[in-house]
PDB file of C-alpha atoms in Angstrom:
ATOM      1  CA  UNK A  29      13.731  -9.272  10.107  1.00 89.00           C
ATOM      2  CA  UNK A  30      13.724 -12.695   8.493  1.00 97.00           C
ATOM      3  CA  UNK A  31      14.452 -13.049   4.559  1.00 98.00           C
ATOM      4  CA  UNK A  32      14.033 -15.994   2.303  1.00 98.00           C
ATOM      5  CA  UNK A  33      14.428 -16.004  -1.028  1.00 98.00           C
ATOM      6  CA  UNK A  34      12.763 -19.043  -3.773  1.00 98.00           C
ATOM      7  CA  UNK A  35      13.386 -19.731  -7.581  1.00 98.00           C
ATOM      8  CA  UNK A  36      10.043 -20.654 -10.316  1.00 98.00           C
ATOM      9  CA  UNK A  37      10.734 -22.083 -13.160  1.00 98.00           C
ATOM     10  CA  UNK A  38       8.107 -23.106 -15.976  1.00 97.00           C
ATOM     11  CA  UNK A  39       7.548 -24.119 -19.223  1.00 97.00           C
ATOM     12  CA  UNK A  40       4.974 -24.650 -21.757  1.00 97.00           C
ATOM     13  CA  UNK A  41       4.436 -25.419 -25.244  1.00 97.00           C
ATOM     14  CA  UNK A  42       3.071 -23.080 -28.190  1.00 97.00           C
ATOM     15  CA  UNK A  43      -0.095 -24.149 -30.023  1.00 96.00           C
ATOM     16  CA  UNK A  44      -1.942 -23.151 -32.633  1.00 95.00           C
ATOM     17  CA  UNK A  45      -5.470 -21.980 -31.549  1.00 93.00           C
ATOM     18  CA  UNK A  46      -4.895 -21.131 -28.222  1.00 93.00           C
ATOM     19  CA  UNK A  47      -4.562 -17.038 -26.910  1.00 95.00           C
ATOM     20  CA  UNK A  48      -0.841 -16.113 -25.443  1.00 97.00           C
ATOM     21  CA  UNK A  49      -1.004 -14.523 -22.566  1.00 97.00           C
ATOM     22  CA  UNK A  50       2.204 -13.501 -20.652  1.00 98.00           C
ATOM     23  CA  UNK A  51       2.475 -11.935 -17.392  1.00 98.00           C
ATOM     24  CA  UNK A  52      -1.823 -11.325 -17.230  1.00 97.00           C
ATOM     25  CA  UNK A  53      -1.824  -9.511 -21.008  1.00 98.00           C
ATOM     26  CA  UNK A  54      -2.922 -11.024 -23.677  1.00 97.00           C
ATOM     27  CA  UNK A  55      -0.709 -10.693 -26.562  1.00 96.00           C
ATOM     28  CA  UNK A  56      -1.650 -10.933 -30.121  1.00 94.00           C
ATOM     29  CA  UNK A  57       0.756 -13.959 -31.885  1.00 95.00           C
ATOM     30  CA  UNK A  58      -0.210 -17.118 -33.887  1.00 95.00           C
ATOM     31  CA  UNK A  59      -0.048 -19.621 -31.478  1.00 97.00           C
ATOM     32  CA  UNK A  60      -0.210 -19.380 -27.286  1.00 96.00           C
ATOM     33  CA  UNK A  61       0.680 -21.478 -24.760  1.00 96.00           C
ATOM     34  CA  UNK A  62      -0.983 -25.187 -23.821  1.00 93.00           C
ATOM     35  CA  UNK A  63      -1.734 -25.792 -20.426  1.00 87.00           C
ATOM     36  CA  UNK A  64      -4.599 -26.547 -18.165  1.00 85.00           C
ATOM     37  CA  UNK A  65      -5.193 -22.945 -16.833  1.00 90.00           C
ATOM     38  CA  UNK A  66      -3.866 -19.862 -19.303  1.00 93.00           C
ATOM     39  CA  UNK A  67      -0.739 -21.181 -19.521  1.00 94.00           C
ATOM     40  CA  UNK A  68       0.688 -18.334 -18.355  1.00 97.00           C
ATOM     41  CA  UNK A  69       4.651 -19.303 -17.712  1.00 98.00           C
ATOM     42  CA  UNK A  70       5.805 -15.683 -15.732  1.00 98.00           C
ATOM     43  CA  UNK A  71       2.841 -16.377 -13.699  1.00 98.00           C
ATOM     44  CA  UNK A  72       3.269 -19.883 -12.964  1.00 97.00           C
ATOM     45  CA  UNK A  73       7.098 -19.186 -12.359  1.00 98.00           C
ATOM     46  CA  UNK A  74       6.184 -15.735 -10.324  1.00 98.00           C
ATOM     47  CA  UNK A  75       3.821 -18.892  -8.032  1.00 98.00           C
ATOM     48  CA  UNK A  76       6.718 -21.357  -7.516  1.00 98.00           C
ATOM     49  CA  UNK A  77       9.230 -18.650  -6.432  1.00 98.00           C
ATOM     50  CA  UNK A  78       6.716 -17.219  -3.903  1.00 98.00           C
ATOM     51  CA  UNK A  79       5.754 -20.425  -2.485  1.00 98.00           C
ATOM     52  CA  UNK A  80       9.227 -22.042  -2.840  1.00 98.00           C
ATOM     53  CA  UNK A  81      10.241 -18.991  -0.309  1.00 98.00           C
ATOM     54  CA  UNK A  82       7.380 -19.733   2.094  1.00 98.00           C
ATOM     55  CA  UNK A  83       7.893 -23.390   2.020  1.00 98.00           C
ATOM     56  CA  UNK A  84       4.763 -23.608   1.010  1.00 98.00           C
ATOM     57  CA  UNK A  85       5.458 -26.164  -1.727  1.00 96.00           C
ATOM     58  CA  UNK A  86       4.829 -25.429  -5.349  1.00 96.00           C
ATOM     59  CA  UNK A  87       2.065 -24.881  -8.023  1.00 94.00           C
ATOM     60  CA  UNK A  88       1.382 -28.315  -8.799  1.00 92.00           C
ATOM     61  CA  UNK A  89       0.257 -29.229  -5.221  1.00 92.00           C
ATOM     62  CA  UNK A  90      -1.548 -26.177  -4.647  1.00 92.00           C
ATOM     63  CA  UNK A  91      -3.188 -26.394  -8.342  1.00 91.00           C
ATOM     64  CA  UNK A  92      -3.246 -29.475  -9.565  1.00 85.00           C
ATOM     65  CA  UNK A  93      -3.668 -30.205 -12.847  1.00 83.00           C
ATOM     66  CA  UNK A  94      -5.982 -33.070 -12.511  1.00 82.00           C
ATOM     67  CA  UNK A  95      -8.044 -30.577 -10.520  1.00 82.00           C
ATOM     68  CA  UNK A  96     -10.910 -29.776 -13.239  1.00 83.00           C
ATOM     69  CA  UNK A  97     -11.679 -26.055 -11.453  1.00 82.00           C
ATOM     70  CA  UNK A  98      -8.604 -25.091 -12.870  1.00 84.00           C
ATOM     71  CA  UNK A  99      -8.579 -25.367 -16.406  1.00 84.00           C
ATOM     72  CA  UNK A 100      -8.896 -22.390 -18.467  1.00 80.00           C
ATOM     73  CA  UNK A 101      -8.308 -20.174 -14.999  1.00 87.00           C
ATOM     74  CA  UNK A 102      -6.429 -17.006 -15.208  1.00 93.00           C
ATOM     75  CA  UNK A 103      -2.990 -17.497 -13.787  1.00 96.00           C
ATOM     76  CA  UNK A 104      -3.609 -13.906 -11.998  1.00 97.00           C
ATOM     77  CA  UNK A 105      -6.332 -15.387 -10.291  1.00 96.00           C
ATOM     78  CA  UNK A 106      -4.092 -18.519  -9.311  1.00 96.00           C
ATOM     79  CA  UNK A 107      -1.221 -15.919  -8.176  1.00 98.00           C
ATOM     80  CA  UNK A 108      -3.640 -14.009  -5.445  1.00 98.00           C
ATOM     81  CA  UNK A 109      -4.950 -17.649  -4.307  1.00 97.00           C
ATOM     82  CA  UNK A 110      -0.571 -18.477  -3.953  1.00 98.00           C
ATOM     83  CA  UNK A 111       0.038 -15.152  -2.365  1.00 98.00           C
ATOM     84  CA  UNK A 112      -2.480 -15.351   0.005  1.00 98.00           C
ATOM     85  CA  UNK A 113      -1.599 -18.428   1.707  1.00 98.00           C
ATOM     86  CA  UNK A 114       1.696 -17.060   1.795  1.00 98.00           C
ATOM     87  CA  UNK A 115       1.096 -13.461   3.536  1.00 98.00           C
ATOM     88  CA  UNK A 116      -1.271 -16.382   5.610  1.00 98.00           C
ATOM     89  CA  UNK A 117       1.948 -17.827   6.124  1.00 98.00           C
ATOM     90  CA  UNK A 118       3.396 -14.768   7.924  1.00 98.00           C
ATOM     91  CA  UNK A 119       5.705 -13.477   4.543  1.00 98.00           C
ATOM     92  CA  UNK A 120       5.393 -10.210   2.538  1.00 98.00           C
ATOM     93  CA  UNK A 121       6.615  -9.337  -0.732  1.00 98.00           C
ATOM     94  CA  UNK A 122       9.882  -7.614  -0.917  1.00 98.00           C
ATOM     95  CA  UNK A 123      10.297  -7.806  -4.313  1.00 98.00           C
ATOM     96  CA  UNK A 124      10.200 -10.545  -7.868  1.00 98.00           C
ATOM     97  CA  UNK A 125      11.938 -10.296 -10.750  1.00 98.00           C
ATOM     98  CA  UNK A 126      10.585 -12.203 -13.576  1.00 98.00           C
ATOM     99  CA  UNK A 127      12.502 -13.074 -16.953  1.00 98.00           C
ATOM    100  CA  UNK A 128      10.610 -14.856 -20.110  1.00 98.00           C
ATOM    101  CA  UNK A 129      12.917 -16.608 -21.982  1.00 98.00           C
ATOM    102  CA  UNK A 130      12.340 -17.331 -25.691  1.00 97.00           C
ATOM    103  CA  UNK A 131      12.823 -15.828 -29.396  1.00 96.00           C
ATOM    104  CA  UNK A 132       9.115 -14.144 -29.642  1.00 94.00           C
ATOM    105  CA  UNK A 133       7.056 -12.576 -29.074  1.00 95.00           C
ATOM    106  CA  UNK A 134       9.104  -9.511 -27.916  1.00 94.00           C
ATOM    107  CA  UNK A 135       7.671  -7.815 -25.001  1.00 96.00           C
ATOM    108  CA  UNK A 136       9.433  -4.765 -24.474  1.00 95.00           C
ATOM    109  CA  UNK A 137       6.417  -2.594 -25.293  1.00 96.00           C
ATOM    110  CA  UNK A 138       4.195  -4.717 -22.729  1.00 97.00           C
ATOM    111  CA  UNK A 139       6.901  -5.743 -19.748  1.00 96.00           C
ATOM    112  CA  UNK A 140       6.318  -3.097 -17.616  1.00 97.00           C
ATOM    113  CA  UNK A 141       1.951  -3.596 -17.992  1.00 98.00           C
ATOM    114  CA  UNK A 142       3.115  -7.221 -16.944  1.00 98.00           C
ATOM    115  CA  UNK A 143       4.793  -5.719 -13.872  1.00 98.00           C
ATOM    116  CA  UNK A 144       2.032  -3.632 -12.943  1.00 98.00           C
ATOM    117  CA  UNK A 145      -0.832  -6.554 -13.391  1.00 98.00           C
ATOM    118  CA  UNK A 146       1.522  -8.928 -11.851  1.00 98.00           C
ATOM    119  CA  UNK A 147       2.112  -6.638  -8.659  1.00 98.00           C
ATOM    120  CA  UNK A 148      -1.688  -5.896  -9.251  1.00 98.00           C
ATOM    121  CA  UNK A 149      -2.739  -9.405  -8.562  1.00 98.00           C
ATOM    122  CA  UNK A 150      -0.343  -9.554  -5.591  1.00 98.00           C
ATOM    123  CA  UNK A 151      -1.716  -6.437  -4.099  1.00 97.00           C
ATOM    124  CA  UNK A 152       1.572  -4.926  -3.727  1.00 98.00           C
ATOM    125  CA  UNK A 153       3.132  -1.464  -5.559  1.00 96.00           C
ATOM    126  CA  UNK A 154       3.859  -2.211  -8.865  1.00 91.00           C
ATOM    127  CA  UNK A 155       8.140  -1.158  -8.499  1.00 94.00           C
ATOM    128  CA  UNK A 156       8.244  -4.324  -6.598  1.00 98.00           C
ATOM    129  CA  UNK A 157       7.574  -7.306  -9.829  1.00 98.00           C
ATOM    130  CA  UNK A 158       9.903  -6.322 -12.814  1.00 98.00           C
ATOM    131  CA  UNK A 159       9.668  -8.575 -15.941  1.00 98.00           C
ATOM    132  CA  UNK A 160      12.514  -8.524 -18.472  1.00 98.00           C
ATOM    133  CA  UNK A 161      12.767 -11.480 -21.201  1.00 98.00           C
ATOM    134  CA  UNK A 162      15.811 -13.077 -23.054  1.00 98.00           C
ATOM    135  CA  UNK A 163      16.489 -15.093 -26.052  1.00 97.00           C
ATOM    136  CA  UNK A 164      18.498 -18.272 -25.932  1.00 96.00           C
ATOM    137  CA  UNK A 165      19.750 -17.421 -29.710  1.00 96.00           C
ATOM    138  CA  UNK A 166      18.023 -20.274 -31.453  1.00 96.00           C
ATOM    139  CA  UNK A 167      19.214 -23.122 -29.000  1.00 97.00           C
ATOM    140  CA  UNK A 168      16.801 -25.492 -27.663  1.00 97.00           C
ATOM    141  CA  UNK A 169      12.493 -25.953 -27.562  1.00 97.00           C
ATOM    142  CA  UNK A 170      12.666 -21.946 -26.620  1.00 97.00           C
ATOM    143  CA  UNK A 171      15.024 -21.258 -29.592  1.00 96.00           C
ATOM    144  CA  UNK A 172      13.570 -23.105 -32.280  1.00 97.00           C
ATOM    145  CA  UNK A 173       9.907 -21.497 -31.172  1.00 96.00           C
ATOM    146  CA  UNK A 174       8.407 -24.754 -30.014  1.00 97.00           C
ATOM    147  CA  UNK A 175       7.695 -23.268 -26.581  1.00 97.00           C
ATOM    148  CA  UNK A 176       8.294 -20.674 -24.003  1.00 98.00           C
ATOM    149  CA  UNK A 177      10.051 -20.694 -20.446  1.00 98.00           C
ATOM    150  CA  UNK A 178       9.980 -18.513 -17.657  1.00 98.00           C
ATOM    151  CA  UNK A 179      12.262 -17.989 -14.017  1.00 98.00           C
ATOM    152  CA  UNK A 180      11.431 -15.856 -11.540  1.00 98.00           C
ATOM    153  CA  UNK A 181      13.029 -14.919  -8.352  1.00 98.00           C
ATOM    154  CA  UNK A 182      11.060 -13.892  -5.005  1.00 98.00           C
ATOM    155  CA  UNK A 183      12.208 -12.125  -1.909  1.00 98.00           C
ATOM    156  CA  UNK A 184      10.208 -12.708   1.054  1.00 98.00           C
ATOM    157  CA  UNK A 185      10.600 -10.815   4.823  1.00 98.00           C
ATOM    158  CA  UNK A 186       8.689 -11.587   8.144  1.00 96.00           C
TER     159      UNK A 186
END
C-alpha cells in the first residue's frame, strides 16, 4: 500500500456583513469571512492538504479566483469537486485532521457537525475528518480578531 501525506493552510479576513461559515455550518457571529466562494478556511485548508497529497496542485489552480463560477460557492461543494479528481487520481481517504486557529468564535459545540459534513462532502465515514480549533492567545491578525486561519493534514493510500 502506498501512503502520502499533504499540509492546507488558509486564511481569510473577517467582515462585517458577510455569514461565517466554518467547516460547512453556518455559525451565528458579527462578522464572517471575505473571500470569493464562502470563505470557508477548514474547507479550503481540508482542499490543499488533499490535493497537496495527490500532487494534484492546490485550490487556487483548481478554483481560481478570477474564475466568476466560483464566487459565493459552498466550499463543500468545492471539496467533492477536489476529492473527486483525487479518488480520479487513484487515492482514498485515510483520514484529515483539521484545526481552526483563532480567538472566536468557539466551536466546541459545532466541531464534531463540522466533521461529519466535512466527511459528508467527501463521501467517506465521518471518524475519518476530526476538527479541533486553537487560539494563538491574542498574537497576530488571528489574535487580535482581524481574521481566521485554518491547517489541515490529509492521509492518502493507493
Amino acid at each position: 500500500m502506498e501512503l502520502r501525506v499533504g499540509i492546507g493552510v488558509d486564511a481569510h479576513a473577517l467582515a462585517a456583513g458577510v455569514p461565517l461559515v466554518l467547516g460547512g455550518v453556518a455559525i451565528e457571529h458579527p462578522r464572517g469571512l471575505a473571500g470569493h466562494s464562502d470563505g470557508d478556511v477548514i474547507a479550503h485548508a481540508l482542499i490543499d492538504a488533499l490535493l497537496g497529497a495527490a500532487n494534484l496542485g492546490d485550490i487556487g489552480s483548481l478554483f481560481p479566483s478570477a474564475d466568476e463560477q466560483y464566487r459565493g460557492a459552498s466550499s463543500l461543494d468545492l471539496l467533492w469537486e477536489a476529492y473527486r479528481e483525487v479518488r480520479d487520481a487513484g487515492w482514498e481517504l485515510a483520514n484529515a485532521d483539521c484545526v481552526l486557529v483563532g480567538e472566536e468564535p468557539r466551536i466546541g459545540n459545532v466541531r464534531d457537525e463540522m466533521g461529519e459534513r466535512l466527511a459528508g462532502a467527501l463521501g467517506v465515514e465521518p471518524g475519518l475528518v476530526t476538527v479541533r480549533a486553537t487560539t494563538t492567545d491574542g498574537l497576530g491578525y488571528t489574535g487580535r480578531g482581524e481574521g481566521l486561519a485554518a491547517h489541515a493534514v490529509a492521509l492518502l493510500r493507493r
